[in-house]
mmCIF file of C-alpha atoms and ligand atoms in Angstrom:
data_model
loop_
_atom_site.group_PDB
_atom_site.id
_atom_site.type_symbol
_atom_site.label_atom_id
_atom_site.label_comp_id
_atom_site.label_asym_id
_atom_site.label_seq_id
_atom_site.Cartn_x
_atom_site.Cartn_y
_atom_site.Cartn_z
ATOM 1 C CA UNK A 1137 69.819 55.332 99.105
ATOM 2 C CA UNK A 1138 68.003 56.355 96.640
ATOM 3 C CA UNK A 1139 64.056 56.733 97.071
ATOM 4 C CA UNK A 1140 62.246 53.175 95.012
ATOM 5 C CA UNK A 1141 60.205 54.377 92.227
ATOM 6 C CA UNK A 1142 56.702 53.806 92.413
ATOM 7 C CA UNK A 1143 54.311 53.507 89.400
ATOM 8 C CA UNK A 1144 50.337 54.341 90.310
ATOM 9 C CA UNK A 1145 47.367 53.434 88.567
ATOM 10 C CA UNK A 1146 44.393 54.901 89.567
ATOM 11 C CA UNK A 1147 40.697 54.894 88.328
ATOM 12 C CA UNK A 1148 42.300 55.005 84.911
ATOM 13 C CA UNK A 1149 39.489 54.799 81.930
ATOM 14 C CA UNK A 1150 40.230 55.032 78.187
ATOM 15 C CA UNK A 1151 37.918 55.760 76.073
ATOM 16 C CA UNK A 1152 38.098 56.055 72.285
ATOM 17 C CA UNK A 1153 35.829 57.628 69.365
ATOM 18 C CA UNK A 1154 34.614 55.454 66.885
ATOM 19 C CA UNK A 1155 35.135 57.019 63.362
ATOM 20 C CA UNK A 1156 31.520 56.919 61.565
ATOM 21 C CA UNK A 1157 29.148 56.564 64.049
ATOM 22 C CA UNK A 1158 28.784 58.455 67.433
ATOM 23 C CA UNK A 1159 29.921 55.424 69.660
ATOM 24 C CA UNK A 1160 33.096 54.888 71.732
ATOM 25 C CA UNK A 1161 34.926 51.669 72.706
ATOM 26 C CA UNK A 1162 35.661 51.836 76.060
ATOM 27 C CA UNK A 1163 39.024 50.204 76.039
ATOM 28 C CA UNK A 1164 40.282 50.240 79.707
ATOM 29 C CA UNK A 1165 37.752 50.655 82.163
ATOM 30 C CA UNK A 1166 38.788 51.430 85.928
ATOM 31 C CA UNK A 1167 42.053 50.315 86.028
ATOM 32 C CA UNK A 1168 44.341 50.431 89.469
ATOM 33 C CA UNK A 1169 47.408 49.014 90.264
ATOM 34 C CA UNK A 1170 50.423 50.136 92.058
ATOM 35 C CA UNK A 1171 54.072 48.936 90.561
ATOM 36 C CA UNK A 1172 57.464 48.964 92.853
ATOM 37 C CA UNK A 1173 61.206 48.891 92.204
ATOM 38 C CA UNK A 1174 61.888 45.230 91.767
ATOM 39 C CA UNK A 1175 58.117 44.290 90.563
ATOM 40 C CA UNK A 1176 57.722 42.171 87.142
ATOM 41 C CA UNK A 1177 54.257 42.782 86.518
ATOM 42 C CA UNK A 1178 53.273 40.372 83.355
ATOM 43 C CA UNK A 1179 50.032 41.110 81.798
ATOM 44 C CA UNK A 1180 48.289 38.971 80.230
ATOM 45 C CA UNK A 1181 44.003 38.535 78.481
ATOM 46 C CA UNK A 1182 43.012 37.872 75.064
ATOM 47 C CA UNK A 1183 43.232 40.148 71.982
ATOM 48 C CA UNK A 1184 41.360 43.252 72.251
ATOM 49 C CA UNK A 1185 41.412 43.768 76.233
ATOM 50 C CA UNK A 1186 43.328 47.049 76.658
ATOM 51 C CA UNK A 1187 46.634 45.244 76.934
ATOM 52 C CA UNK A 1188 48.481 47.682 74.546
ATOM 53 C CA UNK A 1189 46.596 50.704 75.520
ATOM 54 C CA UNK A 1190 47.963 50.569 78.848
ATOM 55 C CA UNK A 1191 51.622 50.109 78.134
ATOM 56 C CA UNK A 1192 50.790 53.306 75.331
ATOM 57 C CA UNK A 1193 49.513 55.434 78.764
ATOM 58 C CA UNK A 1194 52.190 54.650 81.234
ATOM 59 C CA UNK A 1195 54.896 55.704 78.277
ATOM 60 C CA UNK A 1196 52.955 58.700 77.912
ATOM 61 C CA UNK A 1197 51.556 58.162 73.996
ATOM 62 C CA UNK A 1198 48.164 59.074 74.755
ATOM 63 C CA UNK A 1199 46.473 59.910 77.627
ATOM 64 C CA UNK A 1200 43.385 58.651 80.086
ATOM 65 C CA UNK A 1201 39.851 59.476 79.570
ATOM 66 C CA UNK A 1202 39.445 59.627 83.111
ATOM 67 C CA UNK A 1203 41.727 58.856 86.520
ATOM 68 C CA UNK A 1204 45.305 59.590 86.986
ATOM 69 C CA UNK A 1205 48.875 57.728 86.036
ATOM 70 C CA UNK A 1206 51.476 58.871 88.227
ATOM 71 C CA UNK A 1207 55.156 57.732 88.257
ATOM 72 C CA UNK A 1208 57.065 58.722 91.443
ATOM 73 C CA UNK A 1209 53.665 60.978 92.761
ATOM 74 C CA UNK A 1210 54.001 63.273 89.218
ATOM 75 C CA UNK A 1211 51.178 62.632 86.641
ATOM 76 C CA UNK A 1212 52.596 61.436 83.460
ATOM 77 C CA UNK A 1213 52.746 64.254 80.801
ATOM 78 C CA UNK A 1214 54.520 62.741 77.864
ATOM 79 C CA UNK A 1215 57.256 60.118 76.894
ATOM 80 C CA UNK A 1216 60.258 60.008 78.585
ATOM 81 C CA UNK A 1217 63.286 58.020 78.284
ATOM 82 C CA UNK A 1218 62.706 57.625 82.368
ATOM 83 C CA UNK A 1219 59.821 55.175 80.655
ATOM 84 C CA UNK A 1220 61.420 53.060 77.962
ATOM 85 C CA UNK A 1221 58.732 51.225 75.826
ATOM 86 C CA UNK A 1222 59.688 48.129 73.428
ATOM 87 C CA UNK A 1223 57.263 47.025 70.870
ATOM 88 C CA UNK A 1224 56.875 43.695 69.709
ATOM 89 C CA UNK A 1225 58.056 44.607 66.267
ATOM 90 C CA UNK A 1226 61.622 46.160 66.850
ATOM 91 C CA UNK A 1227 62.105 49.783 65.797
ATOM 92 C CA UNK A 1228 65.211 50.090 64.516
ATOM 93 C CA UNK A 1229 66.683 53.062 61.980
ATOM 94 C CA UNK A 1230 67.548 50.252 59.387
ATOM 95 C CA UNK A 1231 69.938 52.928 57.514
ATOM 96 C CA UNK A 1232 71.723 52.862 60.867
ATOM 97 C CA UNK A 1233 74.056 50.235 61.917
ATOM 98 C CA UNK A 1234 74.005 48.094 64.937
ATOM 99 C CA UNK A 1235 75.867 50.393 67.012
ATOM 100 C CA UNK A 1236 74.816 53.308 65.613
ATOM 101 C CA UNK A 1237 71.589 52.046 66.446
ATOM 102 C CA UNK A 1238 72.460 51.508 70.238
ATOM 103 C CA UNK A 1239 74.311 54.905 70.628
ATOM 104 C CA UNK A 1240 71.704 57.208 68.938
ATOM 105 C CA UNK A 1241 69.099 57.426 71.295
ATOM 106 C CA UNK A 1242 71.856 57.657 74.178
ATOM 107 C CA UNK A 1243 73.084 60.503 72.105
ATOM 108 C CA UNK A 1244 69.728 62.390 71.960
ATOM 109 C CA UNK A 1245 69.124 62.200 75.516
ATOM 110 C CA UNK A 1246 71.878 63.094 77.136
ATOM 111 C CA UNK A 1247 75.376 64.763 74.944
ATOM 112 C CA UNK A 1248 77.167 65.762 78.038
ATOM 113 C CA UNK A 1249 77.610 62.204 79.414
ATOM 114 C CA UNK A 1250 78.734 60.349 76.055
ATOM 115 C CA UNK A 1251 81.944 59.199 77.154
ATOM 116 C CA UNK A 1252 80.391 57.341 80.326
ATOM 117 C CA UNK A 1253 77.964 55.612 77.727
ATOM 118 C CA UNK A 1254 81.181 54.654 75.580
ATOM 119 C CA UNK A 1255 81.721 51.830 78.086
ATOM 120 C CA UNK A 1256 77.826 51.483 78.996
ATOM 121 C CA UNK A 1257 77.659 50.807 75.116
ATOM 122 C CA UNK A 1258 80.404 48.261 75.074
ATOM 123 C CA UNK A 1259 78.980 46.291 77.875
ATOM 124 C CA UNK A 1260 75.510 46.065 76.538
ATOM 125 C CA UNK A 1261 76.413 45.568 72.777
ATOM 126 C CA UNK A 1262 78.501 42.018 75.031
ATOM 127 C CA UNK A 1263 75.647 41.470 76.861
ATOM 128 C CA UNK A 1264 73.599 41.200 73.877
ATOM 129 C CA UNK A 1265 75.684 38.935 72.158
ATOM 130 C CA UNK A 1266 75.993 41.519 69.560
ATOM 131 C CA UNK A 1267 79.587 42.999 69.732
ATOM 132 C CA UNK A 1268 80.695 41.135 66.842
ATOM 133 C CA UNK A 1269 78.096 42.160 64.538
ATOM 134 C CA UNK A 1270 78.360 45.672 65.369
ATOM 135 C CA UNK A 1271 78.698 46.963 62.020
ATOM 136 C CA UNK A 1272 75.970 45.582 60.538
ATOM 137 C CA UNK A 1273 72.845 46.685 59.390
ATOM 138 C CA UNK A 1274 69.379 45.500 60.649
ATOM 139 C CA UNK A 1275 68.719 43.945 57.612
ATOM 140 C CA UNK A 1276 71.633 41.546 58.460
ATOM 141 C CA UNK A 1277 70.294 40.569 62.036
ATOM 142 C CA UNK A 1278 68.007 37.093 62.949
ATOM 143 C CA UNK A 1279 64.549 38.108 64.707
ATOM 144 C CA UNK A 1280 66.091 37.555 68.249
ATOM 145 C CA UNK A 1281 69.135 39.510 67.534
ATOM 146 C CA UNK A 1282 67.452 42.495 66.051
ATOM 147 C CA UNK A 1283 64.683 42.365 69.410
ATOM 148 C CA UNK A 1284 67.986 42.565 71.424
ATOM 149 C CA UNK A 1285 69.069 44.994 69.664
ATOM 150 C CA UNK A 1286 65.411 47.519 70.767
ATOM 151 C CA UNK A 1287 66.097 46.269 74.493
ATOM 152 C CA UNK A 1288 69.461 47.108 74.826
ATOM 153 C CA UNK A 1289 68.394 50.084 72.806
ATOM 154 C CA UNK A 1290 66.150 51.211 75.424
ATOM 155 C CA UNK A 1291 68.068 49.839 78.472
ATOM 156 C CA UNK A 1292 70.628 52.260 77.583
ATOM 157 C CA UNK A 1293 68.529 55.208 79.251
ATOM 158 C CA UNK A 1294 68.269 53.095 82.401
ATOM 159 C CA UNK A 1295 64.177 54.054 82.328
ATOM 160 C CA UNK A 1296 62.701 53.040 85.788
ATOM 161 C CA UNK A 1297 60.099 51.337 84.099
ATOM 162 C CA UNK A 1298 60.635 49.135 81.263
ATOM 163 C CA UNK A 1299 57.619 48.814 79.391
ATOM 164 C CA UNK A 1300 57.456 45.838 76.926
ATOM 165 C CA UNK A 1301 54.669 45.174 74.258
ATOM 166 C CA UNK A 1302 54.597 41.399 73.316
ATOM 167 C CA UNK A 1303 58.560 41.941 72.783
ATOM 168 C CA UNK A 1304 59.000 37.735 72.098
ATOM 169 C CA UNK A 1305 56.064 37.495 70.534
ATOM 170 C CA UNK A 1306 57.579 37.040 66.605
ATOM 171 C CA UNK A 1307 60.133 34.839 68.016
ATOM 172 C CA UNK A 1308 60.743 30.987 67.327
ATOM 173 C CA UNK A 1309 59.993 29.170 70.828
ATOM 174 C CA UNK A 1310 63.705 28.185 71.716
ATOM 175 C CA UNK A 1311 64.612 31.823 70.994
ATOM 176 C CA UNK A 1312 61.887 33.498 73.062
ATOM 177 C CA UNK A 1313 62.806 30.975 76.092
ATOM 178 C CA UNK A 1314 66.285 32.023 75.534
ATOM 179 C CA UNK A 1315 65.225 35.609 75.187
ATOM 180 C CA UNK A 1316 63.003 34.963 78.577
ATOM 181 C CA UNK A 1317 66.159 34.308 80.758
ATOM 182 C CA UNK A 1318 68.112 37.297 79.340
ATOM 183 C CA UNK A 1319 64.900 39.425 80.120
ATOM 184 C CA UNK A 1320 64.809 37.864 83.789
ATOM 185 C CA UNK A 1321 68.849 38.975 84.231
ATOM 186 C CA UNK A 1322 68.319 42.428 82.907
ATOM 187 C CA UNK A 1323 65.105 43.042 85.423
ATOM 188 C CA UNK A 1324 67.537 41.647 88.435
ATOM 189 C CA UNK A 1325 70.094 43.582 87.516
ATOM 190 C CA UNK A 1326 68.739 46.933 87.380
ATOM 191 C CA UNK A 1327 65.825 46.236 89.837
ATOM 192 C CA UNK A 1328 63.732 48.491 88.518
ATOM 193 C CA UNK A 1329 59.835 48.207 87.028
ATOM 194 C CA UNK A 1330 59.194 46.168 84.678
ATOM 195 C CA UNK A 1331 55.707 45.788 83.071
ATOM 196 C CA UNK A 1332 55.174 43.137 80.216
ATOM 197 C CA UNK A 1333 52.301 42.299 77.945
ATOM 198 C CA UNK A 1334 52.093 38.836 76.447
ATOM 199 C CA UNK A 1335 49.527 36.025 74.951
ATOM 200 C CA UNK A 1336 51.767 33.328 76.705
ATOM 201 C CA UNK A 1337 50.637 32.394 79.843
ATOM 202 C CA UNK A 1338 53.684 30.230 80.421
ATOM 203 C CA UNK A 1339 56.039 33.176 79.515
ATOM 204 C CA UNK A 1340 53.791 35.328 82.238
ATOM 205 C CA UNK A 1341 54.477 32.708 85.311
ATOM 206 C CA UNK A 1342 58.007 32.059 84.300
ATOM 207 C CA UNK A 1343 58.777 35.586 84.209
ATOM 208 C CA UNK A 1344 56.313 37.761 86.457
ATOM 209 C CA UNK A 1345 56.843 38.763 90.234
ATOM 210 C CA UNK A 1346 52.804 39.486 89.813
ATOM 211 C CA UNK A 1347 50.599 38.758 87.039
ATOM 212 C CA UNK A 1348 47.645 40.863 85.903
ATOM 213 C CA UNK A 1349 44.889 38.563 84.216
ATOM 214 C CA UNK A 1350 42.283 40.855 82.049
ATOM 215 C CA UNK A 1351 38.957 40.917 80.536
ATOM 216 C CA UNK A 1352 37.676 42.421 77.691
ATOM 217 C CA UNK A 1353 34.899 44.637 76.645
ATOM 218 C CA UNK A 1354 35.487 47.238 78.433
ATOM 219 C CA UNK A 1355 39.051 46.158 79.118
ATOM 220 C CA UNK A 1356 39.519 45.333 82.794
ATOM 221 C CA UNK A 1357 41.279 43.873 85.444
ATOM 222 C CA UNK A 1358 39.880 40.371 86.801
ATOM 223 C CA UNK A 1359 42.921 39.248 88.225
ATOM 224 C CA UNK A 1360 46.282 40.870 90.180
ATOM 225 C CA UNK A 1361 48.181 37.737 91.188
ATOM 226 C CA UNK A 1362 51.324 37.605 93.086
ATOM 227 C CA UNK A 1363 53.416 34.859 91.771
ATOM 228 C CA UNK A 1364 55.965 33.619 94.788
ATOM 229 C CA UNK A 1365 56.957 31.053 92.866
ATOM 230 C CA UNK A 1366 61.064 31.252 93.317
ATOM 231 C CA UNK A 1367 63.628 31.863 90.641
ATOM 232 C CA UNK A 1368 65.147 30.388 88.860
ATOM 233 C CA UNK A 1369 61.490 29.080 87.929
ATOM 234 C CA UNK A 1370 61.220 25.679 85.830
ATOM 235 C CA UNK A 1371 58.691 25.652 83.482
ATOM 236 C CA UNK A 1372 57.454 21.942 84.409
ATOM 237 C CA UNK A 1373 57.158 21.969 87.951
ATOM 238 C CA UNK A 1374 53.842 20.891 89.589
ATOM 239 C CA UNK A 1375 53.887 24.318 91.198
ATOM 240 C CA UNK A 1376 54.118 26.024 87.793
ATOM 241 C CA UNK A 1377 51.409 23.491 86.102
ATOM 242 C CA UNK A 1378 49.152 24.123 89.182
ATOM 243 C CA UNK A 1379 49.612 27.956 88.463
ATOM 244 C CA UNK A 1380 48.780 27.683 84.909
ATOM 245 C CA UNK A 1381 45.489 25.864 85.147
ATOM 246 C CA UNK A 1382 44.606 28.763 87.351
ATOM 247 C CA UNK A 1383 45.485 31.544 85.057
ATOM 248 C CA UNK A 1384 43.969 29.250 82.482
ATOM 249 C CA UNK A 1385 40.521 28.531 83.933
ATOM 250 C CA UNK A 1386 40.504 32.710 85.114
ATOM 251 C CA UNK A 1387 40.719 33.777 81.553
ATOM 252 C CA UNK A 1388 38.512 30.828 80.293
ATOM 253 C CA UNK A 1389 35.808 32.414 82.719
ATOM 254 C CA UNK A 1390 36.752 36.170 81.472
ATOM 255 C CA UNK A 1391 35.674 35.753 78.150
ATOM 256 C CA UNK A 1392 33.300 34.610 75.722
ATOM 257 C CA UNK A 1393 34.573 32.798 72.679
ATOM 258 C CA UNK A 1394 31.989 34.001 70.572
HETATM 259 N N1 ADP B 1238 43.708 54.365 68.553
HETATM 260 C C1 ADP B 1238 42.581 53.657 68.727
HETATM 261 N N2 ADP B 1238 41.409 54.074 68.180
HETATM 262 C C2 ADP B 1238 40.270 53.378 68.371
HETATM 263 N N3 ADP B 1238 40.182 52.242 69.064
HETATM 264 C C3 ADP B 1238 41.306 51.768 69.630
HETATM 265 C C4 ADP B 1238 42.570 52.440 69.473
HETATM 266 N N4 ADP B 1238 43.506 51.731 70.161
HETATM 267 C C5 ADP B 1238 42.872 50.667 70.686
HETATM 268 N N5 ADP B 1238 41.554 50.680 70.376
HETATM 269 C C6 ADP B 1238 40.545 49.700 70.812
HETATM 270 O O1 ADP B 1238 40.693 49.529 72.211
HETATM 271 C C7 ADP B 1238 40.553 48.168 72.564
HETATM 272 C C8 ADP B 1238 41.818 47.697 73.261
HETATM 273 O O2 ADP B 1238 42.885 47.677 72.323
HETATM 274 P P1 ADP B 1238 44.351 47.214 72.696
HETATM 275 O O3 ADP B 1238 44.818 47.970 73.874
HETATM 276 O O4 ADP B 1238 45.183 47.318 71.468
HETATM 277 O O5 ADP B 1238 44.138 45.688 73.099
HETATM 278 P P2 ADP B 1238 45.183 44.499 73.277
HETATM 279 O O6 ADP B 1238 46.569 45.073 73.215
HETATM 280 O O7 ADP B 1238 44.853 43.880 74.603
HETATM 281 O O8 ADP B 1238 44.933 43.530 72.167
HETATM 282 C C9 ADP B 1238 40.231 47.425 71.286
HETATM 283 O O9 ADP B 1238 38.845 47.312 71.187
HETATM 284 C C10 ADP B 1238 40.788 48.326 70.221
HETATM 285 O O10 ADP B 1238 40.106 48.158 69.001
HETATM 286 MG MG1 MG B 1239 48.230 44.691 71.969
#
């Protein structure tokens, strides 16, 4: 069997230089958490609490002021498609088409195995409920389709830790809830990491094995929650109301609405 992967957090502090004037904004201070195969770690704390900054660390975009990030005991040194990052606008090549789209970055990280992603490509592109459409361009695709489009995208490299920005966030409601389920089956499936940042704290519960709740200025953790709550989870259960006033009154307490 192969060894679980294991994402590590530790003392992490980000710091960044204010243009102008000599002062900083401490974005993330003193951040630890550890992250296992099979963990859906939703994070979730108003605007402006280091939400982004930490998904941009773990994928390797920039790097911490201070404290380590280590996937699998290695400090992180850069991307990698071993950490697959989806932002909440979708990135797509929109001279490209659909599959094009899919099969490019497959095709920049790894020529020798194309033919095995042939068939990885086919099942995704079903999955997706995007074979039919195939040819066309992104300009062509709804919202949802064109954010299933970047996951499948990224899924493709099978990264150990999915990463995702606010992915639903410039979705209609009955698409993101839709889009919610397909995330849960994708997470089960490959049973690796997934982190994911969002406003909602209904989408965090439904989704999350664990949910970080932060605080801002300096960005920090108040919260690391383990949500046992069972799956398939039903968004109007007492057990899920009862969790949301909690998450509700934590973040109420975290921050000043000044
Ligand atoms: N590249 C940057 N340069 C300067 N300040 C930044 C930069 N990125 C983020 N920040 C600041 O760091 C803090 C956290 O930002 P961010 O991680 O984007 O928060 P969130 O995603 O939770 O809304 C904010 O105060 C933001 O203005
Ligand atoms: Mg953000």
């Amino acid at each position: 069997m192969m060894p679980a992967n294991i994402l590590e957090l530790n003392h992490v502090h980000k710091s960044f230089a204010r243009t102008e004037t000599e002062n900083v904004t401490q974005a993330l201070s003193d951040i630890n958490f550890t992250v296992r195969d099979g963990e859906f770690l939703s994070i979730v704390g108003p605007s402006g609490c280091g939400k982004s900054t930490i998904m941009r660390l773990i994928a390797g975009l920039i790097f911490p002021t201070a404290g380590t990030i280590k996937l699998n005991g290695e400090v992180i040194q850069g991307t990698n498609p071993e950490r697959g990052m989806v932002f909440q606008k979708p990135t797509l090549f929109p001279w490209l088409t659909v599959e094009q789209n899919l099969t490019f970055s497959a095709r920049m990280m790894n020529t020798a195995k194309r033919s095995e992603y042939k068939s990885e490509v086919e099942r995704l592109l079903e999955m997706a409920g995007l074979a039919e459409f195939r040819h066309d361009f992104p300009h062509q695709l709804s919202g949802g389709m064109a954010q299933r489009l970047a996951l499948i995208r990224t899924m493709i490299n099978q990264p150990k830790v999915f990463l995702l920005d606010e992915p639903l966030g410039a979705l209609d409601a009955f698409t993101r809830m839709n889009m919610q389920d397909e995330l849960l089956r994708l997470w089960q499936r490959s049973g690796h990491i997934v982190l994911m940042v969002t406003h909602d704290i209904d989408e965090a519960l439904y989704l999350g094995t664990r949910v970080l709740v932060m605080a801002p200025r300096p960005g920090r953790i108040r919260a690391d929650l383990v949500n046992d709550m069972s799956y398939p989870r039903s968004r109007t259960s007492d057990e899920f109301l009862h969790w949301r006033k909690r998450v509700l009154e934590m973040l109420d307490f975290g921050h000043n609405f000044n």
